[in-house]
């Protein structure tokens, strides 16, 4: 895997580190974030989308990323789009 580091939460302390990367080989965004509290996770799990089962599938997770990292997510989106244009 070829991770391209995009950024880390600028308000990171010693024990928190929401982070954004791009997996250049698989052309995917990779996020490290906070686990949601039980109430938020339950709300996300109960959310209905036509054509999809309710719940959070095994192997998937809900994470929280602070709004102050939006510019990093945009940068990561640009990087993964560029990678997707490669042969």
Tab-separated table of C-alpha atoms in Angstrom:
chain	number	residue	atom	x	y	z
A	1	UNK	CA	0.000	0.000	0.000
A	2	UNK	CA	1.301	3.428	-0.882
A	3	UNK	CA	-0.168	5.924	1.587
A	4	UNK	CA	0.108	9.608	0.802
A	5	UNK	CA	-0.181	11.601	4.023
A	6	UNK	CA	-2.459	14.608	3.510
A	7	UNK	CA	-2.864	16.011	6.992
A	8	UNK	CA	-3.576	15.634	10.667
A	9	UNK	CA	-6.020	17.564	12.853
A	10	UNK	CA	-4.222	20.816	13.677
A	11	UNK	CA	-5.680	20.695	17.181
A	12	UNK	CA	-4.212	17.247	17.839
A	13	UNK	CA	-3.109	16.561	21.364
A	14	UNK	CA	-1.069	13.654	22.658
A	15	UNK	CA	-3.971	11.187	22.430
A	16	UNK	CA	-6.083	12.358	19.487
A	17	UNK	CA	-5.051	12.324	15.881
A	18	UNK	CA	-7.746	12.398	13.209
A	19	UNK	CA	-5.736	11.944	10.019
A	20	UNK	CA	-6.342	11.951	6.253
A	21	UNK	CA	-4.384	9.871	3.730
A	22	UNK	CA	-4.776	8.730	0.125
A	23	UNK	CA	-4.110	5.083	-0.709
A	24	UNK	CA	-2.464	5.668	-4.074
A	25	UNK	CA	-2.440	1.987	-5.077
A	26	UNK	CA	-6.146	1.386	-4.477
A	27	UNK	CA	-7.152	4.963	-5.283
A	28	UNK	CA	-9.086	5.389	-2.032
A	29	UNK	CA	-9.398	7.932	0.733
A	30	UNK	CA	-8.274	6.713	4.157
A	31	UNK	CA	-9.431	8.388	7.365
A	32	UNK	CA	-8.541	7.964	10.998
A	33	UNK	CA	-11.075	9.609	13.253
A	34	UNK	CA	-12.920	9.441	16.505
A	35	UNK	CA	-15.336	6.627	17.232
A	36	UNK	CA	-18.896	7.881	17.540
A	37	UNK	CA	-20.756	7.703	20.813
A	38	UNK	CA	-23.494	5.082	21.111
A	39	UNK	CA	-26.250	7.567	20.239
A	40	UNK	CA	-24.600	8.749	17.002
A	41	UNK	CA	-23.689	5.213	15.969
A	42	UNK	CA	-27.261	4.042	16.575
A	43	UNK	CA	-28.618	6.949	14.526
A	44	UNK	CA	-26.254	6.128	11.645
A	45	UNK	CA	-27.111	2.406	11.867
A	46	UNK	CA	-30.843	3.170	11.719
A	47	UNK	CA	-30.530	5.468	8.694
A	48	UNK	CA	-32.384	4.132	5.667
A	49	UNK	CA	-31.197	4.423	2.090
A	50	UNK	CA	-33.356	2.954	-0.685
A	51	UNK	CA	-31.894	-0.297	-1.973
A	52	UNK	CA	-29.591	-0.856	1.009
A	53	UNK	CA	-29.979	-2.819	4.208
A	54	UNK	CA	-30.329	-0.892	7.446
A	55	UNK	CA	-27.308	-1.084	9.711
A	56	UNK	CA	-23.545	-0.857	9.508
A	57	UNK	CA	-22.128	-3.850	7.641
A	58	UNK	CA	-19.367	-5.972	9.135
A	59	UNK	CA	-16.041	-4.496	8.099
A	60	UNK	CA	-17.351	-0.925	7.963
A	61	UNK	CA	-17.313	1.770	10.637
A	62	UNK	CA	-18.708	5.202	11.368
A	63	UNK	CA	-16.014	7.741	12.240
A	64	UNK	CA	-16.044	11.419	13.112
A	65	UNK	CA	-13.725	13.970	11.498
A	66	UNK	CA	-13.691	17.609	12.681
A	67	UNK	CA	-14.899	20.302	10.267
A	68	UNK	CA	-11.535	22.056	10.592
A	69	UNK	CA	-10.122	19.230	8.449
A	70	UNK	CA	-12.405	19.839	5.443
A	71	UNK	CA	-9.573	21.435	3.446
A	72	UNK	CA	-7.494	18.265	3.969
A	73	UNK	CA	-10.366	16.096	2.766
A	74	UNK	CA	-10.683	18.291	-0.350
A	75	UNK	CA	-6.948	17.934	-0.957
A	76	UNK	CA	-7.235	14.159	-0.563
A	77	UNK	CA	-10.195	14.082	-2.982
A	78	UNK	CA	-8.108	15.947	-5.572
A	79	UNK	CA	-5.184	13.544	-5.082
A	80	UNK	CA	-7.335	10.419	-5.442
A	81	UNK	CA	-9.009	11.851	-8.557
A	82	UNK	CA	-5.600	12.471	-10.097
A	83	UNK	CA	-4.545	8.911	-9.242
A	84	UNK	CA	-7.723	7.531	-10.815
A	85	UNK	CA	-6.814	9.190	-14.115
A	86	UNK	CA	-3.571	7.214	-14.306
A	87	UNK	CA	-3.529	4.045	-16.412
